[in-house]
Short mmCIF file of C-alpha atoms and ligand atoms in Angstrom, two decimals:
data_model
loop_
_atom_site.label_atom_id
_atom_site.label_comp_id
_atom_site.label_asym_id
_atom_site.label_seq_id
_atom_site.Cartn_x
_atom_site.Cartn_y
_atom_site.Cartn_z
CA MET D 1 -18.38 -10.11 -91.06
CA LEU D 2 -15.57 -8.30 -89.38
CA PRO D 3 -14.96 -4.65 -90.47
CA SER D 4 -11.86 -4.04 -92.38
CA LYS D 5 -11.12 -0.62 -90.94
CA ALA D 6 -11.29 0.92 -87.62
CA GLN D 7 -11.20 4.42 -86.16
CA ILE D 8 -10.09 5.34 -82.70
CA ILE D 9 -12.03 8.19 -81.13
CA GLU D 10 -9.53 9.14 -78.40
CA LEU D 11 -11.16 10.45 -75.19
CA GLY D 12 -8.08 10.72 -73.00
CA PRO D 13 -7.95 14.53 -72.96
CA ARG D 14 -11.61 14.77 -71.95
CA ASP D 15 -13.10 11.61 -70.34
CA GLY D 16 -9.63 10.62 -69.28
CA LEU D 17 -8.85 13.69 -67.26
CA GLN D 18 -12.16 15.22 -66.35
CA ASN D 19 -12.23 13.39 -63.08
CA GLU D 20 -8.74 13.97 -61.94
CA LYS D 21 -8.55 15.58 -58.53
CA GLN D 22 -5.24 17.20 -59.16
CA THR D 23 -5.31 20.14 -61.53
CA VAL D 24 -3.75 19.12 -64.89
CA PRO D 25 -2.18 22.25 -66.36
CA THR D 26 -3.43 23.30 -69.81
CA GLU D 27 0.02 22.86 -71.28
CA ILE D 28 0.06 19.15 -70.32
CA LYS D 29 -3.37 18.68 -71.87
CA VAL D 30 -2.16 20.23 -75.00
CA ASP D 31 1.10 18.30 -75.07
CA LEU D 32 -1.00 15.16 -74.71
CA ILE D 33 -3.42 16.14 -77.64
CA HIS D 34 -0.30 16.76 -79.80
CA ARG D 35 1.32 13.42 -79.06
CA LEU D 36 -1.95 11.69 -79.60
CA VAL D 37 -2.37 13.16 -83.05
CA ASP D 38 1.43 12.74 -83.80
CA ALA D 39 0.82 8.99 -82.99
CA GLY D 40 -1.82 8.82 -85.80
CA VAL D 41 -5.10 9.48 -83.95
CA THR D 42 -7.52 11.34 -86.36
CA LYS D 43 -10.44 12.15 -84.04
CA LEU D 44 -10.35 13.02 -80.39
CA GLU D 45 -12.49 14.69 -77.70
CA THR D 46 -10.21 17.51 -76.50
CA THR D 47 -12.44 19.00 -73.84
CA SER D 48 -15.83 19.73 -72.58
CA PHE D 49 -17.88 23.02 -72.39
CA VAL D 50 -19.72 22.03 -69.19
CA SER D 51 -20.22 24.06 -65.78
CA PRO D 52 -16.77 24.57 -64.20
CA LYS D 53 -18.50 24.26 -60.90
CA TRP D 54 -19.56 20.81 -61.84
CA VAL D 55 -16.28 19.73 -63.62
CA PRO D 56 -13.52 22.08 -62.61
CA GLN D 57 -10.88 20.16 -64.49
CA MET D 58 -12.38 21.11 -67.79
CA GLY D 59 -12.56 24.77 -66.83
CA ASP D 60 -9.65 25.68 -69.20
CA ASN D 61 -11.68 24.39 -72.20
CA THR D 62 -11.21 27.64 -74.29
CA GLU D 63 -7.50 27.81 -73.46
CA VAL D 64 -7.00 24.18 -74.53
CA MET D 65 -8.82 24.61 -77.77
CA ASN D 66 -6.96 27.84 -78.58
CA ALA D 67 -3.61 26.29 -77.74
CA ILE D 68 -3.83 23.30 -80.07
CA GLN D 69 -1.89 23.38 -83.19
CA ARG D 70 -4.39 21.57 -85.53
CA LYS D 71 -3.49 18.98 -88.04
CA PRO D 72 -5.49 19.01 -91.14
CA GLY D 73 -7.82 16.06 -91.43
CA VAL D 74 -8.11 15.45 -87.66
CA VAL D 75 -11.56 15.92 -86.10
CA TYR D 76 -11.35 17.77 -82.86
CA SER D 77 -14.49 17.24 -80.93
CA VAL D 78 -15.88 18.81 -77.61
CA LEU D 79 -18.60 17.76 -75.41
CA VAL D 80 -21.53 20.27 -75.02
CA PRO D 81 -24.63 19.95 -72.83
CA ASN D 82 -26.61 22.94 -73.79
CA MET D 83 -26.67 26.30 -75.66
CA LYS D 84 -24.47 28.02 -73.19
CA GLY D 85 -21.84 25.43 -73.74
CA TYR D 86 -22.30 25.52 -77.43
CA GLU D 87 -22.02 29.38 -77.62
CA ALA D 88 -18.63 29.15 -75.79
CA ALA D 89 -17.45 26.13 -77.95
CA VAL D 90 -18.31 27.50 -81.30
CA LEU D 91 -15.76 30.41 -80.62
CA THR D 92 -13.07 27.89 -80.43
CA LYS D 93 -13.98 26.24 -83.85
CA PRO D 94 -14.40 22.55 -82.97
CA ASP D 95 -15.05 20.22 -86.01
CA GLU D 96 -17.55 18.26 -83.96
CA VAL D 97 -19.81 18.74 -80.93
CA THR D 98 -20.94 15.88 -78.81
CA VAL D 99 -24.18 16.15 -76.73
CA PHE D 100 -24.54 13.58 -73.98
CA GLY D 101 -27.77 11.99 -72.79
CA ALA D 102 -28.50 8.90 -70.78
CA ALA D 103 -30.87 5.76 -71.07
CA SER D 104 -31.36 6.17 -67.24
CA GLU D 105 -33.48 8.93 -65.78
CA ALA D 106 -31.55 8.90 -62.52
CA PHE D 107 -28.16 9.32 -64.25
CA SER D 108 -29.54 12.20 -66.40
CA GLN D 109 -30.58 13.90 -63.42
CA LYS D 110 -27.28 13.52 -61.57
CA ASN D 111 -25.08 14.11 -64.61
CA ILE D 112 -26.72 17.16 -66.33
CA ASN D 113 -29.36 18.06 -64.03
CA CYS D 114 -32.43 17.39 -65.98
CA SER D 115 -34.70 14.52 -67.26
CA ILE D 116 -34.22 12.61 -70.48
CA ALA D 117 -37.03 14.65 -72.13
CA GLU D 118 -35.57 17.99 -70.89
CA SER D 119 -32.16 17.04 -72.21
CA ILE D 120 -33.49 16.46 -75.64
CA GLU D 121 -35.04 19.98 -75.54
CA ARG D 122 -31.55 21.38 -74.64
CA PHE D 123 -29.72 19.31 -77.32
CA ALA D 124 -32.25 20.09 -80.19
CA PRO D 125 -31.03 23.70 -80.72
CA VAL D 126 -27.37 22.74 -80.09
CA VAL D 127 -27.68 20.12 -82.93
CA GLU D 128 -29.53 22.52 -85.16
CA ALA D 129 -27.02 25.28 -84.76
CA ALA D 130 -23.95 22.97 -85.09
CA LEU D 131 -25.24 21.41 -88.29
CA ALA D 132 -25.99 24.78 -89.73
CA ALA D 133 -22.42 25.89 -88.91
CA GLY D 134 -21.10 22.86 -90.83
CA MET D 135 -19.87 20.85 -87.82
CA LYS D 136 -20.53 17.20 -87.08
CA VAL D 137 -22.74 16.12 -84.38
CA ARG D 138 -22.28 13.03 -82.24
CA ALA D 139 -24.25 11.95 -79.07
CA ALA D 140 -23.10 9.84 -76.24
CA MET D 141 -25.70 7.61 -74.60
CA SER D 142 -24.72 6.93 -71.06
CA CYS D 143 -25.77 3.93 -69.08
CA THR D 144 -26.85 1.81 -72.00
CA VAL D 145 -26.25 -1.44 -69.95
CA GLY D 146 -26.40 -0.39 -66.40
CA CYS D 147 -26.79 2.54 -64.09
CA PRO D 148 -25.11 3.50 -60.76
CA TYR D 149 -28.45 4.50 -59.42
CA GLU D 150 -31.12 2.34 -61.21
CA GLY D 151 -29.15 -0.95 -61.83
CA GLU D 152 -29.71 -2.86 -65.05
CA ILE D 153 -30.89 -0.96 -68.01
CA ALA D 154 -33.17 -2.59 -70.70
CA PRO D 155 -32.40 -2.49 -74.29
CA GLU D 156 -35.92 -0.77 -74.86
CA ARG D 157 -34.64 2.30 -73.01
CA VAL D 158 -31.56 2.56 -75.42
CA ASP D 159 -34.02 2.17 -78.21
CA TYR D 160 -36.13 5.04 -76.93
CA LEU D 161 -33.09 7.33 -76.33
CA ALA D 162 -31.64 6.54 -79.79
CA GLY D 163 -34.90 7.31 -81.43
CA LEU D 164 -35.11 10.68 -79.73
CA LEU D 165 -31.44 11.56 -80.61
CA LYS D 166 -32.13 10.52 -84.34
CA ASN D 167 -35.17 12.73 -84.37
CA ILE D 168 -33.29 15.84 -83.49
CA GLY D 169 -30.60 15.18 -86.18
CA VAL D 170 -27.79 13.59 -84.29
CA GLN D 171 -25.56 11.99 -86.89
CA GLN D 172 -23.68 9.47 -84.89
CA VAL D 173 -24.22 7.90 -81.39
CA ALA D 174 -21.95 6.22 -78.85
CA VAL D 175 -23.13 3.23 -76.99
CA ALA D 176 -21.73 3.90 -73.52
CA ASP D 177 -21.28 1.37 -70.70
CA THR D 178 -20.56 4.12 -68.22
CA ILE D 179 -19.91 1.99 -65.19
CA GLY D 180 -18.35 -0.91 -66.98
CA VAL D 181 -20.80 -3.50 -65.83
CA GLY D 182 -21.59 -4.76 -69.34
CA THR D 183 -20.72 -8.10 -70.77
CA PRO D 184 -20.58 -9.00 -74.37
CA LEU D 185 -24.07 -10.06 -74.88
CA LYS D 186 -25.57 -7.24 -73.01
CA VAL D 187 -23.52 -4.75 -75.05
CA GLN D 188 -24.58 -6.46 -78.18
CA ARG D 189 -28.27 -6.09 -77.10
CA ALA D 190 -27.54 -2.24 -76.58
CA ILE D 191 -26.14 -2.01 -79.85
CA GLU D 192 -28.91 -3.90 -81.59
CA ALA D 193 -31.51 -1.37 -79.99
CA THR D 194 -29.34 1.48 -81.34
CA LEU D 195 -29.32 -0.15 -84.91
CA LYS D 196 -33.01 0.39 -85.03
CA HIS D 197 -32.28 4.15 -85.58
CA PHE D 198 -28.58 4.37 -86.73
CA SER D 199 -26.60 2.40 -89.22
CA VAL D 200 -23.46 0.49 -88.06
CA ASP D 201 -21.34 3.22 -89.69
CA GLN D 202 -22.99 5.77 -87.13
CA ILE D 203 -22.37 3.91 -84.04
CA SER D 204 -19.38 3.90 -81.76
CA GLY D 205 -18.60 1.78 -78.71
CA HIS D 206 -17.71 3.37 -75.50
CA PHE D 207 -16.74 0.85 -72.80
CA HIS D 208 -15.38 1.46 -69.35
CA ASP D 209 -13.38 -1.27 -67.71
CA THR D 210 -14.46 -1.39 -64.20
CA TYR D 211 -15.19 -5.17 -64.26
CA GLY D 212 -12.44 -5.95 -66.76
CA GLN D 213 -14.85 -6.48 -69.59
CA ALA D 214 -14.14 -3.56 -71.83
CA LEU D 215 -11.79 -5.25 -74.31
CA ALA D 216 -14.19 -8.25 -74.50
CA ASN D 217 -17.04 -5.75 -75.09
CA THR D 218 -15.10 -3.96 -77.80
CA LEU D 219 -14.60 -7.31 -79.52
CA ALA D 220 -18.32 -8.10 -79.26
CA ALA D 221 -18.96 -4.70 -80.93
CA VAL D 222 -16.37 -5.39 -83.65
CA GLN D 223 -18.15 -8.64 -84.30
CA MET D 224 -21.22 -6.69 -85.16
CA GLY D 225 -19.45 -4.61 -87.56
CA VAL D 226 -18.77 -1.57 -85.40
CA TRP D 227 -15.58 0.04 -86.39
CA GLN D 228 -15.44 3.22 -84.33
CA HIS D 229 -13.94 2.80 -80.77
CA GLU D 230 -13.97 5.47 -78.15
CA THR D 231 -10.95 4.68 -75.91
CA SER D 232 -8.56 6.52 -73.64
CA VAL D 233 -4.91 6.39 -73.78
CA ALA D 234 -3.48 4.66 -70.55
CA GLY D 235 -6.93 3.71 -69.69
CA LEU D 236 -7.47 7.14 -68.04
CA GLY D 237 -10.80 8.35 -66.85
CA GLY D 238 -14.23 7.88 -65.43
CA CYS D 239 -17.33 10.07 -64.98
CA PRO D 240 -17.56 12.35 -61.80
CA TYR D 241 -21.24 11.24 -61.60
CA ALA D 242 -20.64 7.53 -61.86
CA LYS D 243 -18.57 6.94 -58.64
CA GLY D 244 -16.27 3.87 -58.51
CA ALA D 245 -16.31 3.47 -62.24
CA THR D 246 -12.80 3.17 -63.73
CA GLY D 247 -11.52 4.54 -66.95
CA ASN D 248 -12.28 3.86 -70.67
CA VAL D 249 -10.89 0.78 -72.34
CA ALA D 250 -7.14 1.72 -72.92
CA THR D 251 -6.43 2.77 -76.43
CA GLU D 252 -3.22 0.87 -76.55
CA ASP D 253 -5.04 -2.43 -75.65
CA VAL D 254 -7.67 -1.85 -78.44
CA VAL D 255 -4.99 -0.79 -81.04
CA TYR D 256 -2.98 -4.03 -80.23
CA MET D 257 -6.06 -6.23 -80.48
CA LEU D 258 -7.21 -4.64 -83.71
CA HIS D 259 -3.73 -4.79 -85.37
CA GLY D 260 -3.41 -8.45 -84.18
CA MET D 261 -6.74 -9.14 -86.01
CA GLY D 262 -5.39 -7.53 -89.22
CA ILE D 263 -7.58 -4.42 -88.77
CA ASP D 264 -5.58 -1.15 -89.32
CA THR D 265 -6.06 1.74 -87.16
CA GLY D 266 -3.40 4.16 -88.69
CA ILE D 267 -1.84 4.41 -85.19
CA ASP D 268 1.76 3.95 -84.32
CA LEU D 269 1.47 1.83 -81.14
CA ASP D 270 5.00 2.94 -79.90
CA LYS D 271 4.14 6.70 -80.15
CA LEU D 272 0.87 5.93 -78.48
CA ILE D 273 2.65 4.23 -75.63
CA ASP D 274 4.93 7.24 -75.28
CA ALA D 275 1.90 9.52 -75.11
CA GLY D 276 0.36 7.40 -72.40
CA GLN D 277 3.68 7.21 -70.53
CA MET D 278 3.79 11.00 -70.61
CA ILE D 279 0.45 11.50 -68.87
CA SER D 280 0.91 8.56 -66.43
CA ASP D 281 4.32 9.97 -65.32
CA PHE D 282 2.49 13.25 -64.79
CA LEU D 283 -0.18 11.78 -62.84
CA ASN D 284 2.35 9.76 -60.88
CA ARG D 285 0.71 6.33 -61.54
CA PRO D 286 1.34 3.28 -63.83
CA SER D 287 -0.56 3.14 -67.01
CA GLY D 288 -3.86 1.39 -66.91
CA SER D 289 -3.06 -0.33 -70.23
CA ARG D 290 -1.83 -3.96 -70.00
CA VAL D 291 -0.28 -3.58 -73.49
CA ALA D 292 1.58 -0.42 -72.68
CA ARG D 293 3.02 -1.98 -69.34
CA ALA D 294 4.11 -5.20 -71.18
CA LEU D 295 5.77 -3.46 -74.05
CA LEU D 296 7.45 -0.90 -71.70
CA THR D 297 8.97 -3.76 -69.68
CA LYS D 298 10.14 -5.30 -72.97
CA ARG D 299 11.67 -2.04 -74.07
CA ALA D 300 13.46 -1.77 -70.73
CA SER D 301 14.70 -5.39 -71.01
CA ALA D 302 16.06 -4.76 -74.46
CA ALA D 303 17.78 -1.62 -73.33
CA CYS D 304 19.43 -3.63 -70.63
CA ALA D 305 20.54 -6.52 -72.82
C1 HMG F 401 -25.20 20.45 -67.75
C2 HMG F 401 -25.14 21.48 -66.69
C3 HMG F 401 -24.25 22.73 -67.17
C4 HMG F 401 -26.47 21.99 -66.27
O1 HMG F 401 -26.34 22.64 -64.91
P1 HMG F 401 -27.51 23.37 -64.33
O2 HMG F 401 -27.18 23.89 -63.05
O3 HMG F 401 -28.82 22.71 -64.43
O4 HMG F 401 -27.60 24.54 -65.42
P2 HMG F 401 -28.44 25.90 -65.31
O5 HMG F 401 -28.84 26.18 -66.72
O6 HMG F 401 -29.42 25.94 -64.21
O7 HMG F 401 -27.30 27.08 -64.99
C5 HMG F 401 -26.66 27.04 -63.64
C6 HMG F 401 -25.30 27.74 -63.74
O8 HMG F 401 -24.38 26.78 -64.58
C7 HMG F 401 -24.03 27.79 -65.72
N1 HMG F 401 -24.00 27.01 -66.96
C8 HMG F 401 -24.94 26.31 -67.45
N2 HMG F 401 -24.58 25.68 -68.50
C9 HMG F 401 -23.18 25.92 -68.61
C10 HMG F 401 -22.12 25.49 -69.57
N3 HMG F 401 -22.49 24.76 -70.46
N4 HMG F 401 -20.94 25.93 -69.27
C11 HMG F 401 -20.68 26.77 -68.27
N5 HMG F 401 -21.55 27.18 -67.32
C12 HMG F 401 -22.79 26.74 -67.55
C13 HMG F 401 -25.18 28.86 -65.79
O9 HMG F 401 -24.58 30.00 -66.44
C14 HMG F 401 -25.39 29.03 -64.29
O10 HMG F 401 -24.29 29.86 -63.78
P3 HMG F 401 -24.57 30.96 -62.56
O11 HMG F 401 -25.59 31.75 -62.98
O12 HMG F 401 -24.95 29.96 -61.44
O13 HMG F 401 -23.25 31.45 -62.33
C15 HMG F 401 -24.28 20.83 -65.40
O14 HMG F 401 -25.14 19.97 -64.99
C16 HMG F 401 -23.00 20.28 -65.78
O15 HMG F 401 -22.13 21.01 -66.11
N6 HMG F 401 -22.73 18.98 -65.67
C17 HMG F 401 -21.58 18.39 -65.89
C18 HMG F 401 -21.78 17.10 -66.65
C19 HMG F 401 -20.48 16.51 -67.13
O16 HMG F 401 -19.58 17.10 -67.71
N7 HMG F 401 -20.41 15.11 -66.94
C20 HMG F 401 -19.31 14.46 -67.28
C21 HMG F 401 -19.28 14.29 -68.82
S1 HMG F 401 -20.39 12.99 -69.26
C22 HMG F 401 -19.57 11.38 -69.25
O17 HMG F 401 -18.39 11.50 -68.82
C23 HMG F 401 -20.09 10.35 -69.77
C24 HMG F 401 -19.67 9.92 -71.23
C25 HMG F 401 -20.11 11.08 -72.30
O18 HMG F 401 -18.18 9.94 -71.36
C26 HMG F 401 -20.29 8.72 -71.78
C27 HMG F 401 -20.41 7.67 -70.55
O19 HMG F 401 -19.36 7.03 -70.34
O20 HMG F 401 -21.49 7.40 -70.16
#
């Protein structure tokens, strides 16, 4: 049965911008966050507390968090790989921390410089501290379908990682197709493996669009009852340690699809498109959202008529 509700978990300010070569000033990131919240986004990843040597674009994490005017009821989430990141993050009072592991050993090494087992040892004290401080804890599971270094990933490896994350107290997990190689049935198998440890209410889909499959994969997740969707405005993004992978599925495209299916997101699509246009203009390239491009063209023709 299709879910009657949906929540967008907007990743544009973090996953969307982390890989940008040009420096995006803090005030642009903050403006983007404010516009997204004004459009009705109620949960978003604002930044990450990782090494600035590894990901320079997120080096202004504390400044971003401190500059945001927070709206009550909105969950401001940050990515944290270890206790060092947690200790810096907690000072900025996030509502949620997200640890991030991988179903692929090689990707774990490349992305966070440790094995899957070591990553769990690093995450465990983060999860414990965050829960004790009253924060929510999510985990991203990278490479649940394919890995840029190891190729296809079997569902058993997703099952293994999800079990480890459940054991340390993680409350919610993202099933991520980091390099966008997944197709609907493969993504459903990764979600099925995750469902052995987490309920459908604790799972979000996180699909990159490298092969143009992200919206189809989102629909495949919806058909399994998944209602939390990790998306990126204007289709921004990509992981610096997954070369060639494009951005996440565009928030505008997911919102348009869900609204068309009668599933409310609480998001004002016009305002969302304006937020995506602001950041696309700043980055000096067209939006990666097909819906945004179509509706902007329609707006322009209406203005000329
Ligand atoms: C995880 C580490 C830090 C390990 O990096 P490491 O080198 O193994 O860490 P270390 O403990 O050996 O420390 C080395 C140096 O890093 C510092 N350090 C250590 N930890 C931190 C920290 N938290 N914040 C700031 N600095 C830190 C530490 O203080 C030390 O500084 P030094 O003494 O040399 O000056 C590193 O590998 C790293 O930052 N990796 C970046 C990972 C990343 O951000 N990847 C992109 C996000 S994941 C993603 O996009 C995928 C996702 C989530 O969206 C889902 C999907 O699509 O798959």
